[in-house]
Each structure stands twice: as C-alpha cells, then as structure tokens.
Tab-separated table of C-alpha atoms and ligand atoms in Angstrom:
chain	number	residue	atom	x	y	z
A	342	UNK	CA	0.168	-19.232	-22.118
A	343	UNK	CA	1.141	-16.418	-20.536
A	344	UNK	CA	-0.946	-15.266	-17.421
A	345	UNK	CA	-0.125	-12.576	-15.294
A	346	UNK	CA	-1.771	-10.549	-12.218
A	347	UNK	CA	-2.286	-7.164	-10.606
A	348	UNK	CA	-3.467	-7.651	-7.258
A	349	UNK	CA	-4.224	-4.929	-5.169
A	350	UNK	CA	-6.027	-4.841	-1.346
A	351	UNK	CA	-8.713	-2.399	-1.860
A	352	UNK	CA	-8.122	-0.625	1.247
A	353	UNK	CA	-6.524	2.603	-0.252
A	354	UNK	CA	-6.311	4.214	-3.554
A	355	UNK	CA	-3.468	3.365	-5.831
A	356	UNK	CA	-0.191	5.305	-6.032
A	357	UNK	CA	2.708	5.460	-8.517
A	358	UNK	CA	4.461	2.249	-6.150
A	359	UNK	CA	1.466	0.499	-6.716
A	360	UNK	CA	1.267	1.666	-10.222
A	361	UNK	CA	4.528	0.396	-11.076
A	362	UNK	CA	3.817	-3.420	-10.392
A	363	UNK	CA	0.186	-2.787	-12.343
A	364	UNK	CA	2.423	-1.872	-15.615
A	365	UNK	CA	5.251	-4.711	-15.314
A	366	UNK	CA	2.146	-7.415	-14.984
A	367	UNK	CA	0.313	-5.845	-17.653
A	368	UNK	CA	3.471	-5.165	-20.185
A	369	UNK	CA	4.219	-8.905	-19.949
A	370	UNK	CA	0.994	-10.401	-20.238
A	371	UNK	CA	0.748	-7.727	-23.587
A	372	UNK	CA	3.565	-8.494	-24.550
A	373	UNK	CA	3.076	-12.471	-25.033
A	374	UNK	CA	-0.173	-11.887	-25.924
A	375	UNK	CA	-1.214	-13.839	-22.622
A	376	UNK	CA	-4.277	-12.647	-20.168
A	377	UNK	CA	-3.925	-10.313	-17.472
A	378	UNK	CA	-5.885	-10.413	-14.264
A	379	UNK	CA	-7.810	-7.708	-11.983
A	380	UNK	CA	-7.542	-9.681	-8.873
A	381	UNK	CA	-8.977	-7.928	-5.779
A	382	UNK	CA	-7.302	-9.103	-2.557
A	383	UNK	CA	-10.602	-8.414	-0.088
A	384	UNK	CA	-10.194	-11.186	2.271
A	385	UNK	CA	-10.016	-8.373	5.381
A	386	UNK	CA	-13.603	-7.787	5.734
A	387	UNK	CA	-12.592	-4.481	8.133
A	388	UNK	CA	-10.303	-2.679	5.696
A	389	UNK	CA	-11.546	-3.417	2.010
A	390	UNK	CA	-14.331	-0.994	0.748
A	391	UNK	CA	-16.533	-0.948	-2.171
A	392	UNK	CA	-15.273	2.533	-2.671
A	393	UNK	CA	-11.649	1.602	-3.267
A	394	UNK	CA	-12.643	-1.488	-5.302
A	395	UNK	CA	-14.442	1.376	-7.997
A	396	UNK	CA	-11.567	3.706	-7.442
A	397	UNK	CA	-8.991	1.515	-8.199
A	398	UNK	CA	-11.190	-0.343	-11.308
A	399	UNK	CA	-11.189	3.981	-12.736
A	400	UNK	CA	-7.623	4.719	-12.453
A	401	UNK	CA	-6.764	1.735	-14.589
A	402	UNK	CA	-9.126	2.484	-17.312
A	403	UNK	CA	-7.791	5.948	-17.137
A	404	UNK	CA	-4.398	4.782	-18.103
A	405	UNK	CA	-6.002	2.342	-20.345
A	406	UNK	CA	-4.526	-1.098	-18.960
A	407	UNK	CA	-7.203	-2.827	-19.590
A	408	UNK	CA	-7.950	-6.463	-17.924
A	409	UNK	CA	-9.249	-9.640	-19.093
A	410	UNK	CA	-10.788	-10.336	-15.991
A	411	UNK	CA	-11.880	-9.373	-12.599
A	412	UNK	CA	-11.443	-12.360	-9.510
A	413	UNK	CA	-12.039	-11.104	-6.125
A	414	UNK	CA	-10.486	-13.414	-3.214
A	415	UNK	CA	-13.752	-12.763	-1.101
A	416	UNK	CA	-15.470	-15.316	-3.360
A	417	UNK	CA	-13.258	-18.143	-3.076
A	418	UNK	CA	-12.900	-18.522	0.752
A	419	UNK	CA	-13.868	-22.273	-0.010
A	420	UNK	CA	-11.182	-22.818	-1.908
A	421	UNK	CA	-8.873	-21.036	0.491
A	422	UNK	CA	-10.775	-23.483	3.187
A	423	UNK	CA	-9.634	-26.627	1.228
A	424	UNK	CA	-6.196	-25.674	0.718
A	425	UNK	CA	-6.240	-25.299	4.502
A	426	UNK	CA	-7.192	-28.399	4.938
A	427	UNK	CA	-4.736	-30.194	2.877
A	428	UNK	CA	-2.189	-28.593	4.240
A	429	UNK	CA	-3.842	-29.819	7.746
A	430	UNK	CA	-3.849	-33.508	6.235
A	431	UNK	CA	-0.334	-33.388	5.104
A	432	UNK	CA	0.988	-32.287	9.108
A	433	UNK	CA	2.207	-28.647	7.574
A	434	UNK	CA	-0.516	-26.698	9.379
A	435	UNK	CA	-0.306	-26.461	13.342
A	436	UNK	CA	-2.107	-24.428	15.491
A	437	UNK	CA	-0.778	-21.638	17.669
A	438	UNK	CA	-1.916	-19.750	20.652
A	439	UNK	CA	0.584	-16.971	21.472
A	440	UNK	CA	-0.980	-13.564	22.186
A	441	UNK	CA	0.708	-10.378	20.477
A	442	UNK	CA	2.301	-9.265	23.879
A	443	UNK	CA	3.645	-13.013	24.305
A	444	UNK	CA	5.328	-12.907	20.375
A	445	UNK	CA	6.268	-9.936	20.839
A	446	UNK	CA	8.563	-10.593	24.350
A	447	UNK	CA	10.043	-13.656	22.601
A	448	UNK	CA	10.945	-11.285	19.917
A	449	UNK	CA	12.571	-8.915	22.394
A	450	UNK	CA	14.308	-12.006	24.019
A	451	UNK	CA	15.963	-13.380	20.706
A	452	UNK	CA	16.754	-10.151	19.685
A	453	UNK	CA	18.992	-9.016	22.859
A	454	UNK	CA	20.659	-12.531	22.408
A	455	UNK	CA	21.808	-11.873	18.876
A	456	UNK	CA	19.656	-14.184	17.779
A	457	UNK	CA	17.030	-13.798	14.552
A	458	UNK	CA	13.289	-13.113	15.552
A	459	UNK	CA	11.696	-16.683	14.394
A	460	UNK	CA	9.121	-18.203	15.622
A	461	UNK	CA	10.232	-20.888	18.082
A	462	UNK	CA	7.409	-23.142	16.642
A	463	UNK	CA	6.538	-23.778	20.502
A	464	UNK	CA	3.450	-24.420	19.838
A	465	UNK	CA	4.421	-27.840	17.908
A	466	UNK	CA	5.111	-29.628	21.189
A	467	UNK	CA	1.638	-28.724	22.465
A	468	UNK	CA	-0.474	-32.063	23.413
A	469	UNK	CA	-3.852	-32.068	22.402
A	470	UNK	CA	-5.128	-31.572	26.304
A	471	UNK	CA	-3.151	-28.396	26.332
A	472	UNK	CA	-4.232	-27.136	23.168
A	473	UNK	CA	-7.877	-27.527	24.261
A	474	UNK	CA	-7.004	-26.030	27.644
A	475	UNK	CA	-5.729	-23.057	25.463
A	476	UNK	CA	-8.591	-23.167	22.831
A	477	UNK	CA	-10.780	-22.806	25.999
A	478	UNK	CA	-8.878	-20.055	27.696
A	479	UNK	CA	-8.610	-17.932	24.564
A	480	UNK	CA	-10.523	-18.777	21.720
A	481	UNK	CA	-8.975	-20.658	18.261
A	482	UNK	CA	-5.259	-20.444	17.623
A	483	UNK	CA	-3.993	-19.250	14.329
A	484	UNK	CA	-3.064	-21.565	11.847
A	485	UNK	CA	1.377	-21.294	10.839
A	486	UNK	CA	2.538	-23.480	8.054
A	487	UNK	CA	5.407	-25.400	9.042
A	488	UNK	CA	7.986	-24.588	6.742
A	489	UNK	CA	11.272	-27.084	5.389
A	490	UNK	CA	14.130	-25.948	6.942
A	491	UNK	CA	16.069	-25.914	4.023
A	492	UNK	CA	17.586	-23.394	1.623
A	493	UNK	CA	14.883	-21.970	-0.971
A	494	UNK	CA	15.891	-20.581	-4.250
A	495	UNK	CA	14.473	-19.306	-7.157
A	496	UNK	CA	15.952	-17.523	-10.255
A	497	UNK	CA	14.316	-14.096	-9.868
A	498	UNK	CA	13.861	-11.963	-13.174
A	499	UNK	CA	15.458	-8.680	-11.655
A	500	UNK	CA	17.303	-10.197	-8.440
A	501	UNK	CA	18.736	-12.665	-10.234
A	502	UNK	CA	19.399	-16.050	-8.384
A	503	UNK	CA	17.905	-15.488	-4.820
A	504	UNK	CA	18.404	-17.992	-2.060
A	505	UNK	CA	17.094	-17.920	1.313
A	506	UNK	CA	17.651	-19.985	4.497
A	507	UNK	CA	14.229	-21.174	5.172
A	508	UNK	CA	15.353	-21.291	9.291
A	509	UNK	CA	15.866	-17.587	8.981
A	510	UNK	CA	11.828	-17.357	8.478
A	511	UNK	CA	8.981	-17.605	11.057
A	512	UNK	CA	6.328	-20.174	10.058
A	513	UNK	CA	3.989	-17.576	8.417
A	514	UNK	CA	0.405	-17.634	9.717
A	515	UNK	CA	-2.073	-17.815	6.775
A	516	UNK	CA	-5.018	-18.515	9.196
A	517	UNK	CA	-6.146	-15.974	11.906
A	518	UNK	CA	-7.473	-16.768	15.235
A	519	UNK	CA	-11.018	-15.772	13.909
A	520	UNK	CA	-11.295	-17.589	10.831
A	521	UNK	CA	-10.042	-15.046	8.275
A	522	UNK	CA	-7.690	-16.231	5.324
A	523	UNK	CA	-4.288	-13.764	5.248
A	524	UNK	CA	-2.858	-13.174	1.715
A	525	UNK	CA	0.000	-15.541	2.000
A	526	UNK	CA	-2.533	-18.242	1.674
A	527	UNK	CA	-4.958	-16.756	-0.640
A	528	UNK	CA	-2.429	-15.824	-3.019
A	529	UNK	CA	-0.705	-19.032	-3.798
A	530	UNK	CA	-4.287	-20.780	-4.100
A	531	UNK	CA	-5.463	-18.218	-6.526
A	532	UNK	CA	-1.823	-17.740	-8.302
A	533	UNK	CA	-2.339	-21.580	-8.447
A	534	UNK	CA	-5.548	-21.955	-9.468
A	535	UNK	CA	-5.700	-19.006	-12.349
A	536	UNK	CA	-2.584	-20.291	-13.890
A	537	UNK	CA	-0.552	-17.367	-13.556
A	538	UNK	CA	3.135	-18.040	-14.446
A	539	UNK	CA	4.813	-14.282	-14.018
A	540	UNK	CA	4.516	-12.769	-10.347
A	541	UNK	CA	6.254	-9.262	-10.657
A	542	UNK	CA	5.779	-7.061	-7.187
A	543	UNK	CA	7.555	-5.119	-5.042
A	544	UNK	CA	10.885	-6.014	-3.290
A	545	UNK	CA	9.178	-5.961	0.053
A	546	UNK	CA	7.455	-9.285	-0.849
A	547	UNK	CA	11.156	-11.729	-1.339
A	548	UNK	CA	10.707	-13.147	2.064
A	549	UNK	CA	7.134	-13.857	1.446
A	550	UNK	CA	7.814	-15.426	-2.351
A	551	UNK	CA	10.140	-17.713	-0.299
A	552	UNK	CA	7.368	-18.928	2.048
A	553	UNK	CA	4.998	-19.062	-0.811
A	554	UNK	CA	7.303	-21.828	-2.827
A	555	UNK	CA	7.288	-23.826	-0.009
A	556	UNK	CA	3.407	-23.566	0.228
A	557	UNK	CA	3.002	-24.128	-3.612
A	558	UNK	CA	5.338	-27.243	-3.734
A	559	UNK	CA	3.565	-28.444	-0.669
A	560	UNK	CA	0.304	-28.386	-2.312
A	561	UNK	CA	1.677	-29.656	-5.879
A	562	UNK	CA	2.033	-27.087	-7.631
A	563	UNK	CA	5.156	-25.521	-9.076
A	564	UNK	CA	6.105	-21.780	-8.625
A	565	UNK	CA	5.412	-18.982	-11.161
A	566	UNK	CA	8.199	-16.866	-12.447
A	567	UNK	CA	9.247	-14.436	-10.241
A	568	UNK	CA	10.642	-10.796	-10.117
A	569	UNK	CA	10.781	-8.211	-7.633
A	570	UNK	CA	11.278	-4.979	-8.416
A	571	UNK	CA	12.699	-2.475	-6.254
A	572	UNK	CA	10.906	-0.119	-4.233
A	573	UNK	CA	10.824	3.631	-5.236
A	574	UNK	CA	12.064	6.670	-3.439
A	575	UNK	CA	11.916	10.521	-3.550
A	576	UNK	CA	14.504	12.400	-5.916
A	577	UNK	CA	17.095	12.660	-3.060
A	578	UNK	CA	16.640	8.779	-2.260
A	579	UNK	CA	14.295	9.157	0.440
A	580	UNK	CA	12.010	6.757	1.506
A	581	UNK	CA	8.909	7.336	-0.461
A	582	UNK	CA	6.133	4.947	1.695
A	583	UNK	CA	4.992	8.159	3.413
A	584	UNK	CA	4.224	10.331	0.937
A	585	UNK	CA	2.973	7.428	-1.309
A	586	UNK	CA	-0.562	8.821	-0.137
A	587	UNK	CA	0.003	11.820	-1.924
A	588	UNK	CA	1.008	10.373	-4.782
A	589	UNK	CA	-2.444	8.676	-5.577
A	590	UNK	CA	-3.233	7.965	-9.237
A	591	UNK	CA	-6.194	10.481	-8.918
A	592	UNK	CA	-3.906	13.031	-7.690
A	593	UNK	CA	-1.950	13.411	-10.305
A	594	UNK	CA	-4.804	13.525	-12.646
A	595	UNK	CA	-6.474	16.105	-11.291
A	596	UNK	CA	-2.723	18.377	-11.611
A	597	UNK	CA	-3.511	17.368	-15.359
A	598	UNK	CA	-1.122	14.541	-15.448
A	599	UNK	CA	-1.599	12.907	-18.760
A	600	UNK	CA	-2.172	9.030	-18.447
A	601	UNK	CA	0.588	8.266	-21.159
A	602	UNK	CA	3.342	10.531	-19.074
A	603	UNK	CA	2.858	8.775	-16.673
A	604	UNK	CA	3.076	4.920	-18.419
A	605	UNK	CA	5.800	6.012	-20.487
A	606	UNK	CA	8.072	6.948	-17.302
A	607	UNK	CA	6.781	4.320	-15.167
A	608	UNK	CA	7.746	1.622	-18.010
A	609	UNK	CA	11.381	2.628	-17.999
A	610	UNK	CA	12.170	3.911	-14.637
A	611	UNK	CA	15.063	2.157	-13.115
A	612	UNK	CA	15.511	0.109	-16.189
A	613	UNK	CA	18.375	0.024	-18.513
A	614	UNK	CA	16.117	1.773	-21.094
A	615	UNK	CA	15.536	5.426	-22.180
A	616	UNK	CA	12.635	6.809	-21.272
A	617	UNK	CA	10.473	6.859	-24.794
A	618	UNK	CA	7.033	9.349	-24.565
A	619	UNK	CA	4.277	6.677	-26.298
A	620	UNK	CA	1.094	7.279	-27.772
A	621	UNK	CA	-0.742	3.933	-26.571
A	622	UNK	CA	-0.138	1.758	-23.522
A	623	UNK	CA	0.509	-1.108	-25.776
A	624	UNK	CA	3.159	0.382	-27.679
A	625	UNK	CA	5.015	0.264	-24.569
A	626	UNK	CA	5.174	-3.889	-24.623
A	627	UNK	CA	7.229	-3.716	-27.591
A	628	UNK	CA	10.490	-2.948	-25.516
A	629	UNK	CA	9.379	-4.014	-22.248
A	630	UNK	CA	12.032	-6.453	-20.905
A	631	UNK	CA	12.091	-7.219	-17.533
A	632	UNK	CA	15.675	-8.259	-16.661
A	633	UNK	CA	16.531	-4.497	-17.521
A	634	UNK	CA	15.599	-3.534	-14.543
A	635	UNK	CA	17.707	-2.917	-11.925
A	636	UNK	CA	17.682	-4.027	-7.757
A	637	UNK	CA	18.878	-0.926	-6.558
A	638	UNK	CA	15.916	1.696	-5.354
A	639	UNK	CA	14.542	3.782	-8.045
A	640	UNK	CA	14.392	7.243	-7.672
A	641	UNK	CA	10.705	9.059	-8.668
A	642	UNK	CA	10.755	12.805	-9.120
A	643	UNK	CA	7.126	13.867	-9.920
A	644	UNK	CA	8.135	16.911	-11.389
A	645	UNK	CA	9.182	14.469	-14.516
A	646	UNK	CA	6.037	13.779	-15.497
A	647	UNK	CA	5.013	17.315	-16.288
A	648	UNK	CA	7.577	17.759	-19.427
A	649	UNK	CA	6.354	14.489	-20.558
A	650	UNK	CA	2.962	15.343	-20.345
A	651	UNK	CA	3.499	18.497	-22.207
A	652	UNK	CA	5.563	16.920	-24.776
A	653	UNK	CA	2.420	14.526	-25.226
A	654	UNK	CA	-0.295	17.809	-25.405
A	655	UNK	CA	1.939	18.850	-28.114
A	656	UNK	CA	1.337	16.638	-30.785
A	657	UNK	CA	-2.175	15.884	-29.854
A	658	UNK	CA	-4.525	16.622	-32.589
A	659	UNK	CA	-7.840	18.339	-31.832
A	660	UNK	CA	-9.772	15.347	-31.848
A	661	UNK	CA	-8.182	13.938	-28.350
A	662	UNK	CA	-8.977	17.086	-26.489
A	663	UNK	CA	-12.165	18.620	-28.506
A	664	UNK	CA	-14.710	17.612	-25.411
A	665	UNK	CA	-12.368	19.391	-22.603
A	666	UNK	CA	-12.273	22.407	-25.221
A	667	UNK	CA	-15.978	22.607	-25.482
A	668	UNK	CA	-16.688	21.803	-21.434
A	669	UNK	CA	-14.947	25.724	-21.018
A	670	UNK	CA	-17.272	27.276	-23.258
A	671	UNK	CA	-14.980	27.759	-26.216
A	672	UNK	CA	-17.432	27.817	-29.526
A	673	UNK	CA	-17.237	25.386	-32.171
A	674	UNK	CA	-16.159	27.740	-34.572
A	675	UNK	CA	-13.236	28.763	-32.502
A	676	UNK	CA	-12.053	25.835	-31.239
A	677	UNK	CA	-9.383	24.295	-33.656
A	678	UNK	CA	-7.836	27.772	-33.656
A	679	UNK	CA	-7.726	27.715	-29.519
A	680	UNK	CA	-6.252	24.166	-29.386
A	681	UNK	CA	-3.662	25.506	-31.953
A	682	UNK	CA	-2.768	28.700	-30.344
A	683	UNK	CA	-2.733	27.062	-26.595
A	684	UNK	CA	-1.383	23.500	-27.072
A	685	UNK	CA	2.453	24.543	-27.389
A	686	UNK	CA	2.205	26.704	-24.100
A	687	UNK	CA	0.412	24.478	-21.554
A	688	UNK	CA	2.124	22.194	-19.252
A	689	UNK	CA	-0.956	20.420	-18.776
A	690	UNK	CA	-4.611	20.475	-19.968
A	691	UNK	CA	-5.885	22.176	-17.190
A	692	UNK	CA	-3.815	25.072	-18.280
A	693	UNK	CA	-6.077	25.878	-20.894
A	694	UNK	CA	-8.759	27.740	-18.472
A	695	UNK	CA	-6.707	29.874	-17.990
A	696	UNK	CA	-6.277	30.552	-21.536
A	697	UNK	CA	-9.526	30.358	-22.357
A	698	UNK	CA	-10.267	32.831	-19.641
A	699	UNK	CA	-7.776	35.379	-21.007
A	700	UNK	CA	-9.290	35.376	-24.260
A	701	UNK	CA	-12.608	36.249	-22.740
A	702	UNK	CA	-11.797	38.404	-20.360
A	703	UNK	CA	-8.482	40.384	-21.254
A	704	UNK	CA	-5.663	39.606	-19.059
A	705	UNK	CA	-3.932	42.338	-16.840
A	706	UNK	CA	-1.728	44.246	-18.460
A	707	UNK	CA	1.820	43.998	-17.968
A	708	UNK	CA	3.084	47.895	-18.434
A	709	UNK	CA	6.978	48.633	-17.747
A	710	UNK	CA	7.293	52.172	-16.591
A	711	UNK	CA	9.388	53.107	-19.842
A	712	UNK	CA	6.999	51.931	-22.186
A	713	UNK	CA	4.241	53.476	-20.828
A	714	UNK	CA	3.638	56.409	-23.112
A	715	UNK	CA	4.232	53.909	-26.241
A	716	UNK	CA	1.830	51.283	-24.999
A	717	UNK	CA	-1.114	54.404	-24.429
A	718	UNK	CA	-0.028	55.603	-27.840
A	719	UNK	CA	-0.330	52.047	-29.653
A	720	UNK	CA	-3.618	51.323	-27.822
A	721	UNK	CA	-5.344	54.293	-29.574
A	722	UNK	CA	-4.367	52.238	-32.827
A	723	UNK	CA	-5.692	49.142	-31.734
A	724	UNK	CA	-9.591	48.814	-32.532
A	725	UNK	CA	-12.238	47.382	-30.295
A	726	UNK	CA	-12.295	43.150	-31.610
A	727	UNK	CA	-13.244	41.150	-32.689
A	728	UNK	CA	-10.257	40.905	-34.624
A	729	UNK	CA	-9.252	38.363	-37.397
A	730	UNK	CA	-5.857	36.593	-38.491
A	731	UNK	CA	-4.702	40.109	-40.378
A	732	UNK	CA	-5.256	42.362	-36.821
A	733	UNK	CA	-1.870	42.167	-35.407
A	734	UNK	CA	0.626	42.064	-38.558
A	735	UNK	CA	-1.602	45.428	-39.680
A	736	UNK	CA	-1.738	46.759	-35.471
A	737	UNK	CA	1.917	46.764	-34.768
A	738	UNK	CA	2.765	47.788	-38.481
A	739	UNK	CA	0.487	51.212	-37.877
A	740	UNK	CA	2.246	51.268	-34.367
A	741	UNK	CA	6.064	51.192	-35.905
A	742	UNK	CA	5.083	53.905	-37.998
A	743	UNK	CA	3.826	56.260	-35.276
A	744	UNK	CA	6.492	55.609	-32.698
A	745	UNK	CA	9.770	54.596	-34.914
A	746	UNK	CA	10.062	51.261	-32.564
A	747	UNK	CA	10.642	48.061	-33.993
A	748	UNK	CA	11.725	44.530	-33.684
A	749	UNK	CA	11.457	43.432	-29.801
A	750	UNK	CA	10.952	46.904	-28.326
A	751	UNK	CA	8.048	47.161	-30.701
A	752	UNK	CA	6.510	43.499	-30.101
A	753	UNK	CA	7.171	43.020	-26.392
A	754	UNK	CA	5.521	45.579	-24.490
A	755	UNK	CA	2.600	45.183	-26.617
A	756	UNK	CA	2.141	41.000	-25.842
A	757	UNK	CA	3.311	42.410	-22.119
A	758	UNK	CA	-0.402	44.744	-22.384
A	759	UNK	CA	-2.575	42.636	-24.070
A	760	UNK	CA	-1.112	38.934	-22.689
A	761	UNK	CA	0.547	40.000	-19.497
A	762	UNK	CA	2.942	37.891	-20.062
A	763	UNK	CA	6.651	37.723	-21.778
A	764	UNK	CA	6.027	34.720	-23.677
A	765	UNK	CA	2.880	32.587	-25.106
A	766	UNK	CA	1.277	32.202	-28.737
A	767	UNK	CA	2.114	33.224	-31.990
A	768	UNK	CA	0.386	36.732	-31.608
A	769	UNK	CA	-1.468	36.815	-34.948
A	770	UNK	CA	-2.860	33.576	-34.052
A	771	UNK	CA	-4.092	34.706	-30.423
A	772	UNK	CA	-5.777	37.717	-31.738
A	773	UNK	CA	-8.651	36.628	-33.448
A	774	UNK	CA	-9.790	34.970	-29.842
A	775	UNK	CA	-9.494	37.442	-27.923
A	776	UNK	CA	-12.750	39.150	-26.774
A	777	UNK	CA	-11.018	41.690	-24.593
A	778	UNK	CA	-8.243	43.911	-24.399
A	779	UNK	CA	-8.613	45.495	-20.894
A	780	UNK	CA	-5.519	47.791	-21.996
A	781	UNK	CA	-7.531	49.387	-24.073
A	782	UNK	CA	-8.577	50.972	-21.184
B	2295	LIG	N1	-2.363	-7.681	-2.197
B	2295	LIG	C1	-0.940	-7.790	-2.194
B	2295	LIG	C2	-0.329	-6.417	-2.073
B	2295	LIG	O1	-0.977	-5.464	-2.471
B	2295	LIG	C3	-0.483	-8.479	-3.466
B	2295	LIG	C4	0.937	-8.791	-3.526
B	2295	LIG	C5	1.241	-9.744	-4.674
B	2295	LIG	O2	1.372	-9.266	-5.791
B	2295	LIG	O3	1.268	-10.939	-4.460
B	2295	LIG	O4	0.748	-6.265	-1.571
C-alpha cells in the first residue's frame, strides 16, 4: 500500500517550491491508489501559527489535492519521547554541551585547516562528573545521534544511486537543549509510524535522508523510497529562495491564476514530459512518473502560467464560472452571452471586471485623428441601446453606405470608439451588452 506525505512547517504560507513536493507526494499516492497525508510539522512552538496551519489547509483545497488525513507532530511528542529513549538505551544518543559561539569557532578552525566542518563528537569523552558540572553551569545539553561511520546509500528515484560518507556528516541533533523535538527526529518516527513508503522533497534534504536511514535502521525500521527533486530557480537560473515569498500560493490566485495552470506546469516542470493543460488534478496521475525528472535545477518563469490559465478559461463552460459572473452584477439573462463574448479575451478571470465594466459604462473612445469626421458621422447612425444581436451587422452596413468605407477602415475605428481597443469580441456579440456608448457623445 502505497502511502505518501506532504509535510509542511506551518510557519509561512506555501509557495510554488513548496508546491512542487505537495504535487509529486500527492501524484504518487493517486496514482497507486494509496493514501496521502496532511502532516503538519509544528514541533517549534515559537514559529508555527494557527494562521498558517488554515492557510496552508485553503491553498490545497484550492488546487483540489485533497488528503486522506491530517497528523500534526505537536500531538505525538510521546512518541517522539520514546524513540528518544531507545535510541538512549541502544548508546546512539549522547549529550552535548557546546554553546553556538563554541561550534561555531571549531567550525572556523576545521575550516582554515582544509578540513570538513563535523562535529568532533567531543562531547563523547565527557565523564559523567563533567557532564553534571556542565548540566549545572548551563542548563541540559542537546541530544546528537551518533551516527555509523560508514558509507550510506540509497537508490534515489531522481538522483539515482546516491552514496554518502557518513564521516562527512555531523551527528545531527534531534533534541534541543530545552526539550523540543527537531524534525530530523520527528520525521523518521512519524514516516515510521504512518507507513509511508515514498518520501519525495526537495534536494536540500539528501544530507538529511542520509542521517535519517541511519536513524530508521537504528530503530528497526527500513527506509521509505526516496527522491529528491531539484530545487527551482528564476527564468535566468537564479536562485529563487528569496523571492519564494512572493511567490505564495495565494498570490498567484489573487493575479487570477487558475488552480489547474498551475498543477498542470508544476506536474511536468523539469521532467522529461510535455507540459499537458488538464482539466482535474487527478488526470494528472495518469502520466506522472517520477524518474522523469531530472537533478539539474528547474527553471520557473511565472509568466507561464498565465497562457495556461487562459488556455484553461477558454474551454470552460458557463457552469465553472457562473457565481464569479453573477458576484459583478452581470444579470441572469445576460450572463451566458457575457461569458461567451469575454472568455476568449481574458488572460485571467479577474479580467472580466473590466469587461463587465465596459459594458456598463462605455469605454473611452479610441479616435485616430483621420477618422475623426467618419467616426462623428457613423455615431449619428448608431441609436441609443439597448441593442440586440442584429445592431452591428445593420450599424456598420448604414455606415458603409454613407461614407463609401469598408472592410478594416470601416470596422476598426468604429471597435477603436465604442471598445477603445484594437482587438476584443466578436462585435455583434458585444453589442447587445453594452449599456453605453460614451462616443455617442
Ligand atoms: N517540514 C519539512 C520541510 O518543510 C519536511 C521535509 C520532509 O518532507 O521531510 O522542509
């Protein structure tokens, strides 16, 4: 049974990065028809909020990847705790007392001797007076598991076969000096305990998937499959982790991203794969594959998923949109007509306000100074609306015969008054809506 997990810290809101390693855990567990997990990493009391927790829970249903549970780490401290202490049992779990300052000097020192910065595991030759002397002096150590020094290797599902020298690593610390559980720790207990057999995250994690195999083996269990995808960038290939903040989830809904865009891309960027624009998040399982994916940093352009998203307006039917259509004020009556007029020239929805506003208001007219006398001339033709499907084949048929114009000299200037702009609906269609003509004068 396939069980996989998204597992985000709720101490932000989610981004595209984040996004990415949502989809991958979700499109497998679909896929298999296995059971995909919410799982809330809030062991940091300081930085997880509520807020994020609810934020992060409404950007997933947005996009509709749905989950089959919820866990939240802050509710199994006690099973963190007894990990702990097996680990403690089994003389893999030793105290250490280093300040910050102190680490970070024997960091400096290694470093201007060529030498890796790993923890020197000084702490192991401690004696249990001196440990109390210390515990005394400056409160409880933090707890390092003591890992094998040998090679560990795994056959990663983008990386392919991954090996690192265990000696290259510091003993991780999955304890804190004031009790609190760090992720390391909590994560192997929970990907333990909930069965999950498919880790995919971010490149940024390989060191810590080494560490974690050691931890998982040490308490008896045996690793999950693992992939690590790589980490995105901007267009040009620049680091993205600044601006990831601007790329939120519910930033790019509010610029009218549509949630299927953005799935569609994010299932096949820096895969092997075309990008294919999908109508359900599901649909996307069907050629998910995971070893398509390259190692190699994937470049994100945001400016990709507007295309898409208009491309996925296009062949909405009325139906999908009809509440946005009615929250501007369009009338019942009118608003099949309005979805069909507007949905081939928006780029997203929100770019039917200002469609919707035009048709109620008049837009400003767009008058070059050669057509001026024709446009005054046709506008005494045009009658006050409302107007109906017949108004502008009859209109600019009564204005070729007055002014001897025709094809785009005759149509242009006149969408140029009444649209102010060069391109947009079928004009026949757009008439009946409109409530205004301001160059009517
Ligand atoms: N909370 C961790 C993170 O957001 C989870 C990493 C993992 O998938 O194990 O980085």
């Amino acid at each position: 049974m396939t069980t996989t997990r998204f597992a985000p810290s709720p101490t932000g809101y989610i981004h595209v990065g984040n996004l990415r390693t949502a989809l991958m855990n979700w499109l497998i567990a679909r896929k298999a028809g296995g059971t995909f997990i919410l799982r809330i990493d809030d062991t940091d009391p300081e930085r997880s909020k509520e807020e994020y927790v609810d934020a992060i829970k409404r950007d997933l249903e947005w996009l509709g990847l749905t989950w089959d549970r919820v866990e939240r780490q802050s509710e199994r401290l006690d099973r963190y705790a007894q990990a702990a202490d097996a680990l403690r049992g089994m003389g893999r779990f030793y105290e250490a007392f280093e300040t910050p300052t102190e680490l970070d000097l024997k960091r400096k020192k290694q470093l201007n001797m060529g030498r890796p910065p790993v923890y020197d595991r000084a702490a192991l030759s401690l004696s249990d007076e001196e440990k109390a002397a210390l515990r005394a002096e400056r409160g409880d150590g933090v707890w390092r598991f003591k890992l094998d020094h040998e090679r560990i290797e795994w056959p990663d599902g983008i990386l392919g076969d991954v090996s690192i020298d265990a000696a290259s690593v510091s003993d991780p610390v999955l304890i804190r000096g004031d009790g609190q559980v760090l992720y390391t720790l909590a994560s192997v207990v929970d990907d333990m305990e909930m069965g999950v057999t498919d880790v995919v995250r971010g490149s940024d994690h390989v060191t810590n998937t080494a560490t974690q195999i050691q931890i998982i083996r040490a308490l008896g269990g045996e690793p999950p499959r693992f992939a690590h995808h790589s980490l995105l960038t901007g267009p040009q290939g620049e680091a993205l982790s600044k601006r990831l903040g601007t790329l939120a989830l519910r930033d790019l809904r509010e610029q009218g991203i549509e949630p299927m865009a953005l799935l569609s891309l994010m299932a096949r960027l820096g895969s092997a794969d075309p990008v294919e624009l999908r109508d359900r998040p599901e649909e996307l399982a069907e050629g998910f594959d995971i070893t398509r994916f390259g190692a190699a940093p994937t470049k994100f352009d945001v400016k990709d998923l507007f295309p898409l998203t208009a491309r996925h307006l296009h062949s909405l039917p009325l139906e999908a949109v009809r509440d946005r259509i009615t929250a501007l004020g369009v009338p019942e009556d009118q608003a099949e007509r309005f979805w069909t007029v507007t949905r081939e020239n928006i780029t997203t929805l929100n770019d039917l306000e200002s469609w919707w506003r035009l048709c109620r208001e008049g837009a400003e007219p767009v008058v070059a100074e050669e057509d001026r006398d024709f446009v005054a001339e046709a506008m005494t033709l045009l009658p006050p609306p409302p107007y109906d499907a017949e108004t502008w084949g009859r209109w600019t048929g009564e204005v070729k015969e007055a002014t001897g114009r025709k094809g785009k000299g005759l149509f242009m200037p006149l969408r140029l008054a009444v649209t102010g702009q060069a391109r947009g609906p079928d004009m026949g269609a757009l008439m009946p809506l409109l409530q205004v003509v301001k160059a009517r004068g």
